[in-house]
Amino acid sequence: MTSVPPLSAATPGILTRPAAPAAGIVHLGLGNFHRAHQAVYTDAALTAHGGDWGIIGVASRSNTIPDAMHAQDMLYTVVEISPEGSKFSVPRVHTDAFTAAADPSRVVKAISDAGTRIVSLTVTENGYNYTPATGSLNLQDPAIRHDLGNPESPQTPIGQIVRGLQRRSRTHAEPVTILSCDNLADNGHHTRRLVREFASLLPPAESAEVLAFLDTRTSFPSSMVDRIVPATTDHYRSLVASRRGYIDRIPVPAEPFTMWIVEDNFIAGRPTWEAGGAVFSDEVGGYEQLKVRLLNGTHSLIAYLGALTGAVTIPESVSHPAIELAARSVLRNEYLPSVSVPSGVDVDAYEEQLFSRWRNTALGHRTSQVGSDGSVKLRQRIPLPALQMLDDGRLPQLLALTTAAYLACIAPLPGFEPGPQAHAMEDPARGLLSGLAAGSRSGQDFARRVLGDHHLLGEELAEREEFTARTGEFIDIIHSAGPLAAIAEANTALAPAPSLQTTRSTP
């Protein structure tokens, strides 16, 4: 393979446009998802209609992607993976890439530049530095405290945005849109609230200045993003080399399916993302509920149960009849009744589409990847549907099982071995939860500490003792008899929803 040349702008037959556009977007979070999603839509928009909407990509800590992009003329390959075969494309939208941790003042400068009209984010739920139990900015986070006291070197996305807006307000005061593309409920308003919280904590004169700019010169549209994008491995590097004839250090594998629903609220303009298939809608909230609950919530259950049974990938997990049954049950009976389904969406077809995507064996999405960061993700997915069921007099068996399976993976009680896929999951709360598990006498005791005392799933659900008790029972069953026994117990106790009629929003 040493004779295979590296990817560059001179590689024949890969580029649809002769040059990258001038920058108009600063994107925080230069990971695989952004490069297979927003960047692809932007490439389609620029190919169809042009415009100065090039993207400056900002990685958080690692230099791997920025260094590779600079070595490859800011290019990389998107590998669309399906059982029918692979398709390859090379977006040309990034004008620069760098790492925030290496040069934090550069992030502030890029956001404050007059040419920047959109600041977008894919930093995961954990990147917003908020307290899941309350939804407010986590003022105990050392990085947030650092950013409040060090205006030239912010470490967090919220701090970077506020400091960039602060500089904009003092220089040219051009308007700018902040676009969250992360799995947060009502992500535009959530981001705006966190930005305002941070700004309100600045010294009075600075705070007034930034808040006035926020009120008049910014917009925060909500969006829903959807595409399964696994981690890059040597398999995909070898596939690109053999099929395309060049070396790409950072190819991005992705499923064929992709969706982007966006609220059309861009104070300083936007690319024509419709050219790539983006849908601009005033029903973003309904689409968010479909994604965060039916897709992400069910995906979590599949990942945790799969990991506990030894499944390495999501297709392997969902191929188990008991896990598929649990997944369909939680989707239909516990998540769906809480969703305001957007007009024109066929829920049955959406469900079958989800299971088809999860069965994509060519993609091989790992249970350890999907199961990571559950302490933040589950807070977005479980409480509202669970509370609605409890208020209706029904106990959410499978939502409790999801919680129990997560805890069994991340912080098993002494003597229980959850397996290598569970150990490979990353979670910011692992240390705290492991300490609580070590001091617990049983699953029920552990659940009371985690849900009741520490409010893992929020303050409201912490007060619902029946949910906490059921979660603890499932932990004990998983530890004593295994995850399949817990699924059987949940199925036995299931009380079907009185009606699967969902709340439908009006057009």
Short mmCIF file of N, CA and C in Angstrom, two decimals, residues 365-488:
data_model
loop_
_atom_site.label_atom_id
_atom_site.label_comp_id
_atom_site.label_asym_id
_atom_site.label_seq_id
_atom_site.Cartn_x
_atom_site.Cartn_y
_atom_site.Cartn_z
N HIS A 365 -22.23 -0.73 13.72
CA HIS A 365 -22.18 0.26 14.80
C HIS A 365 -22.01 -0.48 16.13
N ARG A 366 -21.02 -0.11 16.93
CA ARG A 366 -20.68 -0.86 18.14
C ARG A 366 -21.59 -0.50 19.31
N THR A 367 -21.95 -1.51 20.09
CA THR A 367 -22.79 -1.26 21.27
C THR A 367 -22.05 -0.35 22.26
N SER A 368 -20.74 -0.46 22.34
CA SER A 368 -19.98 0.37 23.28
C SER A 368 -20.02 1.84 22.88
N GLN A 369 -20.06 2.13 21.58
CA GLN A 369 -20.14 3.52 21.13
C GLN A 369 -21.52 4.10 21.41
N VAL A 370 -22.56 3.34 21.06
CA VAL A 370 -23.93 3.83 21.27
C VAL A 370 -24.22 3.98 22.76
N GLY A 371 -23.63 3.12 23.59
CA GLY A 371 -23.91 3.15 25.02
C GLY A 371 -23.12 4.17 25.81
N SER A 372 -22.18 4.85 25.18
CA SER A 372 -21.36 5.83 25.91
C SER A 372 -22.17 7.07 26.28
N ASP A 373 -21.74 7.74 27.36
CA ASP A 373 -22.32 9.01 27.82
C ASP A 373 -23.80 8.88 28.20
N GLY A 374 -24.19 7.71 28.68
CA GLY A 374 -25.59 7.51 29.04
C GLY A 374 -26.08 8.41 30.16
N SER A 375 -25.19 8.84 31.06
CA SER A 375 -25.63 9.69 32.16
C SER A 375 -26.19 11.01 31.66
N VAL A 376 -25.74 11.45 30.49
CA VAL A 376 -26.27 12.68 29.88
C VAL A 376 -27.39 12.34 28.91
N LYS A 377 -27.20 11.31 28.10
CA LYS A 377 -28.17 10.99 27.06
C LYS A 377 -29.52 10.55 27.62
N LEU A 378 -29.50 9.67 28.62
CA LEU A 378 -30.76 9.14 29.14
C LEU A 378 -31.61 10.21 29.79
N ARG A 379 -30.96 11.25 30.29
CA ARG A 379 -31.70 12.37 30.89
C ARG A 379 -32.54 13.09 29.85
N GLN A 380 -32.14 12.99 28.57
CA GLN A 380 -32.90 13.59 27.48
C GLN A 380 -34.03 12.68 27.00
N ARG A 381 -33.94 11.39 27.31
CA ARG A 381 -34.80 10.41 26.65
C ARG A 381 -35.88 9.80 27.53
N ILE A 382 -35.58 9.59 28.80
CA ILE A 382 -36.45 8.77 29.63
C ILE A 382 -37.46 9.56 30.48
N PRO A 383 -37.08 10.67 31.15
CA PRO A 383 -37.98 11.24 32.16
C PRO A 383 -39.38 11.61 31.67
N LEU A 384 -39.51 12.35 30.60
CA LEU A 384 -40.85 12.80 30.20
C LEU A 384 -41.77 11.65 29.83
N PRO A 385 -41.35 10.68 29.00
CA PRO A 385 -42.24 9.54 28.75
C PRO A 385 -42.56 8.75 30.02
N ALA A 386 -41.57 8.58 30.89
CA ALA A 386 -41.81 7.83 32.13
C ALA A 386 -42.81 8.55 33.02
N LEU A 387 -42.64 9.85 33.17
CA LEU A 387 -43.56 10.61 34.01
C LEU A 387 -44.97 10.60 33.46
N GLN A 388 -45.09 10.66 32.13
CA GLN A 388 -46.42 10.62 31.53
C GLN A 388 -47.10 9.29 31.81
N MET A 389 -46.36 8.20 31.68
CA MET A 389 -46.94 6.88 31.98
C MET A 389 -47.33 6.76 33.45
N LEU A 390 -46.45 7.22 34.33
CA LEU A 390 -46.74 7.14 35.76
C LEU A 390 -47.98 7.96 36.10
N ASP A 391 -48.12 9.12 35.48
CA ASP A 391 -49.30 9.94 35.72
C ASP A 391 -50.57 9.27 35.21
N ASP A 392 -50.41 8.38 34.19
CA ASP A 392 -51.55 7.64 33.66
C ASP A 392 -51.81 6.36 34.45
N GLY A 393 -51.03 6.14 35.52
CA GLY A 393 -51.24 4.96 36.34
C GLY A 393 -50.58 3.70 35.83
N ARG A 394 -49.60 3.84 34.93
CA ARG A 394 -48.90 2.68 34.37
C ARG A 394 -47.42 2.76 34.70
N LEU A 395 -46.83 1.64 35.03
CA LEU A 395 -45.41 1.60 35.38
C LEU A 395 -44.60 1.33 34.11
N PRO A 396 -43.66 2.20 33.75
CA PRO A 396 -42.87 2.03 32.53
C PRO A 396 -41.80 0.96 32.70
N GLN A 397 -42.19 -0.27 32.42
CA GLN A 397 -41.30 -1.41 32.65
C GLN A 397 -39.99 -1.31 31.86
N LEU A 398 -40.09 -1.00 30.59
CA LEU A 398 -38.91 -1.04 29.73
C LEU A 398 -38.04 0.21 29.86
N LEU A 399 -38.62 1.32 30.26
CA LEU A 399 -37.80 2.48 30.58
C LEU A 399 -37.01 2.22 31.86
N ALA A 400 -37.63 1.55 32.80
CA ALA A 400 -36.90 1.15 34.01
C ALA A 400 -35.82 0.13 33.67
N LEU A 401 -36.12 -0.79 32.74
CA LEU A 401 -35.12 -1.77 32.32
C LEU A 401 -33.96 -1.09 31.60
N THR A 402 -34.25 -0.08 30.77
CA THR A 402 -33.18 0.67 30.11
C THR A 402 -32.24 1.28 31.14
N THR A 403 -32.82 1.88 32.17
CA THR A 403 -32.03 2.51 33.22
C THR A 403 -31.20 1.47 33.97
N ALA A 404 -31.82 0.35 34.28
CA ALA A 404 -31.12 -0.71 35.01
C ALA A 404 -29.98 -1.30 34.18
N ALA A 405 -30.24 -1.52 32.89
CA ALA A 405 -29.21 -2.09 32.02
C ALA A 405 -28.04 -1.12 31.87
N TYR A 406 -28.35 0.17 31.77
CA TYR A 406 -27.28 1.18 31.73
C TYR A 406 -26.42 1.11 32.98
N LEU A 407 -27.06 1.08 34.14
CA LEU A 407 -26.31 1.06 35.40
C LEU A 407 -25.51 -0.24 35.54
N ALA A 408 -26.07 -1.36 35.08
CA ALA A 408 -25.35 -2.63 35.14
C ALA A 408 -24.11 -2.60 34.26
N CYS A 409 -24.17 -1.85 33.14
CA CYS A 409 -23.02 -1.74 32.25
C CYS A 409 -21.95 -0.82 32.83
N ILE A 410 -22.36 0.34 33.30
CA ILE A 410 -21.40 1.38 33.69
C ILE A 410 -20.88 1.19 35.11
N ALA A 411 -21.73 0.73 36.01
CA ALA A 411 -21.34 0.62 37.42
C ALA A 411 -21.94 -0.63 38.02
N PRO A 412 -21.44 -1.81 37.63
CA PRO A 412 -22.00 -3.06 38.15
C PRO A 412 -21.77 -3.20 39.66
N LEU A 413 -22.72 -3.85 40.30
CA LEU A 413 -22.54 -4.14 41.71
C LEU A 413 -21.37 -5.12 41.89
N PRO A 414 -20.76 -5.12 43.06
CA PRO A 414 -19.63 -6.03 43.30
C PRO A 414 -19.99 -7.48 42.98
N GLY A 415 -19.09 -8.14 42.24
CA GLY A 415 -19.29 -9.54 41.90
C GLY A 415 -19.93 -9.78 40.56
N PHE A 416 -20.43 -8.70 39.90
CA PHE A 416 -21.06 -8.88 38.59
C PHE A 416 -20.11 -8.40 37.50
N GLU A 417 -19.97 -9.21 36.43
CA GLU A 417 -19.10 -8.87 35.31
C GLU A 417 -19.96 -8.53 34.09
N PRO A 418 -20.02 -7.26 33.68
CA PRO A 418 -20.89 -6.88 32.56
C PRO A 418 -20.33 -7.19 31.17
N GLY A 419 -19.04 -7.47 31.07
CA GLY A 419 -18.47 -7.83 29.78
C GLY A 419 -17.65 -6.71 29.16
N PRO A 420 -16.85 -7.05 28.14
CA PRO A 420 -15.91 -6.08 27.55
C PRO A 420 -16.59 -4.91 26.86
N GLN A 421 -17.76 -5.11 26.25
CA GLN A 421 -18.42 -3.99 25.58
C GLN A 421 -18.89 -2.94 26.58
N ALA A 422 -19.36 -3.40 27.74
CA ALA A 422 -19.74 -2.46 28.79
C ALA A 422 -18.53 -1.72 29.32
N HIS A 423 -17.42 -2.42 29.51
CA HIS A 423 -16.20 -1.78 30.01
C HIS A 423 -15.68 -0.73 29.02
N ALA A 424 -15.95 -0.93 27.73
CA ALA A 424 -15.46 0.00 26.70
C ALA A 424 -16.30 1.27 26.60
N MET A 425 -17.45 1.30 27.23
CA MET A 425 -18.29 2.50 27.20
C MET A 425 -17.64 3.62 28.01
N GLU A 426 -17.74 4.82 27.50
CA GLU A 426 -17.22 5.99 28.21
C GLU A 426 -18.39 6.73 28.84
N ASP A 427 -18.17 7.26 30.03
CA ASP A 427 -19.25 7.98 30.71
C ASP A 427 -18.66 8.91 31.76
N PRO A 428 -19.02 10.19 31.75
CA PRO A 428 -18.46 11.12 32.73
C PRO A 428 -18.86 10.81 34.16
N ALA A 429 -19.94 10.04 34.35
CA ALA A 429 -20.42 9.73 35.71
C ALA A 429 -19.95 8.37 36.19
N ARG A 430 -19.10 7.69 35.43
CA ARG A 430 -18.70 6.34 35.82
C ARG A 430 -18.07 6.31 37.21
N GLY A 431 -17.20 7.26 37.51
CA GLY A 431 -16.54 7.27 38.81
C GLY A 431 -17.52 7.41 39.94
N LEU A 432 -18.43 8.38 39.83
CA LEU A 432 -19.44 8.59 40.85
C LEU A 432 -20.32 7.35 41.01
N LEU A 433 -20.81 6.83 39.89
CA LEU A 433 -21.72 5.69 39.95
C LEU A 433 -21.03 4.44 40.49
N SER A 434 -19.77 4.24 40.12
CA SER A 434 -19.04 3.07 40.62
C SER A 434 -18.88 3.15 42.14
N GLY A 435 -18.63 4.34 42.64
CA GLY A 435 -18.52 4.51 44.08
C GLY A 435 -19.83 4.20 44.79
N LEU A 436 -20.95 4.64 44.17
CA LEU A 436 -22.25 4.34 44.76
C LEU A 436 -22.56 2.85 44.71
N ALA A 437 -22.18 2.20 43.60
CA ALA A 437 -22.41 0.76 43.47
C ALA A 437 -21.63 -0.01 44.51
N ALA A 438 -20.39 0.40 44.73
CA ALA A 438 -19.53 -0.31 45.69
C ALA A 438 -20.10 -0.26 47.10
N GLY A 439 -20.83 0.80 47.39
CA GLY A 439 -21.38 0.94 48.74
C GLY A 439 -22.82 0.51 48.86
N SER A 440 -23.38 -0.12 47.84
CA SER A 440 -24.80 -0.51 47.86
C SER A 440 -24.96 -1.98 48.22
N ARG A 441 -26.01 -2.28 48.96
CA ARG A 441 -26.27 -3.64 49.41
C ARG A 441 -27.02 -4.46 48.36
N SER A 442 -27.73 -3.76 47.45
CA SER A 442 -28.56 -4.45 46.46
C SER A 442 -28.82 -3.48 45.32
N GLY A 443 -29.47 -4.01 44.27
CA GLY A 443 -29.85 -3.16 43.16
C GLY A 443 -30.84 -2.09 43.59
N GLN A 444 -31.76 -2.43 44.46
CA GLN A 444 -32.74 -1.45 44.92
C GLN A 444 -32.07 -0.35 45.73
N ASP A 445 -31.12 -0.73 46.56
CA ASP A 445 -30.37 0.26 47.32
C ASP A 445 -29.59 1.17 46.37
N PHE A 446 -28.96 0.59 45.36
CA PHE A 446 -28.20 1.33 44.36
C PHE A 446 -29.10 2.30 43.60
N ALA A 447 -30.26 1.81 43.16
CA ALA A 447 -31.19 2.66 42.42
C ALA A 447 -31.65 3.85 43.25
N ARG A 448 -31.91 3.62 44.53
CA ARG A 448 -32.33 4.73 45.40
C ARG A 448 -31.23 5.78 45.51
N ARG A 449 -30.00 5.33 45.60
CA ARG A 449 -28.89 6.30 45.69
C ARG A 449 -28.75 7.10 44.39
N VAL A 450 -28.82 6.40 43.27
CA VAL A 450 -28.56 7.03 41.97
C VAL A 450 -29.72 7.92 41.53
N LEU A 451 -30.93 7.36 41.56
CA LEU A 451 -32.10 8.09 41.06
C LEU A 451 -32.70 8.99 42.12
N GLY A 452 -32.79 8.50 43.34
CA GLY A 452 -33.44 9.28 44.39
C GLY A 452 -32.55 10.34 44.99
N ASP A 453 -31.33 9.96 45.37
CA ASP A 453 -30.44 10.91 46.04
C ASP A 453 -29.67 11.80 45.06
N HIS A 454 -29.20 11.21 43.96
CA HIS A 454 -28.35 11.96 43.03
C HIS A 454 -29.10 12.44 41.78
N HIS A 455 -30.37 12.12 41.65
CA HIS A 455 -31.22 12.67 40.60
C HIS A 455 -30.63 12.44 39.20
N LEU A 456 -30.16 11.22 38.93
CA LEU A 456 -29.58 10.93 37.63
C LEU A 456 -30.53 11.27 36.49
N LEU A 457 -31.81 11.00 36.67
CA LEU A 457 -32.80 11.27 35.63
C LEU A 457 -33.70 12.45 35.98
N GLY A 458 -33.19 13.37 36.78
CA GLY A 458 -33.92 14.58 37.08
C GLY A 458 -34.66 14.54 38.40
N GLU A 459 -35.08 15.70 38.83
CA GLU A 459 -35.69 15.84 40.14
C GLU A 459 -37.11 15.27 40.19
N GLU A 460 -37.88 15.43 39.11
CA GLU A 460 -39.26 14.95 39.12
C GLU A 460 -39.32 13.44 39.21
N LEU A 461 -38.52 12.76 38.39
CA LEU A 461 -38.55 11.30 38.41
C LEU A 461 -37.94 10.76 39.71
N ALA A 462 -37.07 11.54 40.33
CA ALA A 462 -36.49 11.12 41.61
C ALA A 462 -37.55 10.94 42.68
N GLU A 463 -38.66 11.65 42.54
CA GLU A 463 -39.72 11.59 43.53
C GLU A 463 -40.68 10.43 43.29
N ARG A 464 -40.54 9.73 42.19
CA ARG A 464 -41.45 8.63 41.86
C ARG A 464 -40.84 7.31 42.31
N GLU A 465 -41.15 6.95 43.53
CA GLU A 465 -40.51 5.79 44.16
C GLU A 465 -40.79 4.49 43.43
N GLU A 466 -41.95 4.40 42.77
CA GLU A 466 -42.27 3.16 42.07
C GLU A 466 -41.32 2.92 40.90
N PHE A 467 -40.90 3.99 40.22
CA PHE A 467 -39.95 3.83 39.12
C PHE A 467 -38.58 3.44 39.66
N THR A 468 -38.16 4.11 40.71
CA THR A 468 -36.87 3.79 41.32
C THR A 468 -36.83 2.34 41.80
N ALA A 469 -37.91 1.89 42.46
CA ALA A 469 -37.96 0.52 42.97
C ALA A 469 -37.90 -0.49 41.83
N ARG A 470 -38.64 -0.20 40.73
CA ARG A 470 -38.65 -1.13 39.61
C ARG A 470 -37.28 -1.19 38.95
N THR A 471 -36.62 -0.07 38.83
CA THR A 471 -35.26 -0.04 38.28
C THR A 471 -34.34 -0.92 39.14
N GLY A 472 -34.45 -0.78 40.45
CA GLY A 472 -33.64 -1.59 41.35
C GLY A 472 -33.91 -3.07 41.22
N GLU A 473 -35.19 -3.43 41.04
CA GLU A 473 -35.53 -4.84 40.86
C GLU A 473 -34.88 -5.40 39.60
N PHE A 474 -34.92 -4.62 38.54
CA PHE A 474 -34.29 -5.08 37.29
C PHE A 474 -32.77 -5.20 37.43
N ILE A 475 -32.14 -4.29 38.17
CA ILE A 475 -30.70 -4.42 38.42
C ILE A 475 -30.41 -5.75 39.11
N ASP A 476 -31.20 -6.08 40.12
CA ASP A 476 -31.00 -7.33 40.85
C ASP A 476 -31.20 -8.55 39.94
N ILE A 477 -32.22 -8.47 39.07
CA ILE A 477 -32.46 -9.60 38.15
C ILE A 477 -31.30 -9.75 37.17
N ILE A 478 -30.82 -8.63 36.61
CA ILE A 478 -29.69 -8.68 35.68
C ILE A 478 -28.48 -9.30 36.37
N HIS A 479 -28.22 -8.88 37.60
CA HIS A 479 -27.05 -9.37 38.31
C HIS A 479 -27.17 -10.84 38.73
N SER A 480 -28.38 -11.26 39.03
CA SER A 480 -28.54 -12.63 39.53
C SER A 480 -28.85 -13.63 38.43
N ALA A 481 -29.60 -13.21 37.41
CA ALA A 481 -30.06 -14.16 36.39
C ALA A 481 -29.73 -13.75 34.97
N GLY A 482 -29.25 -12.52 34.77
CA GLY A 482 -28.85 -12.09 33.43
C GLY A 482 -29.87 -11.21 32.74
N PRO A 483 -29.45 -10.53 31.65
CA PRO A 483 -30.32 -9.57 30.97
C PRO A 483 -31.54 -10.21 30.31
N LEU A 484 -31.43 -11.45 29.82
CA LEU A 484 -32.58 -12.08 29.18
C LEU A 484 -33.68 -12.37 30.19
N ALA A 485 -33.30 -12.71 31.40
CA ALA A 485 -34.29 -12.91 32.46
C ALA A 485 -35.00 -11.60 32.79
N ALA A 486 -34.24 -10.50 32.76
CA ALA A 486 -34.85 -9.19 33.02
C ALA A 486 -35.83 -8.81 31.92
N ILE A 487 -35.49 -9.12 30.67
CA ILE A 487 -36.41 -8.86 29.56
C ILE A 487 -37.69 -9.67 29.75
N ALA A 488 -37.54 -10.95 30.10
CA ALA A 488 -38.72 -11.79 30.31
C ALA A 488 -39.60 -11.25 31.42
#
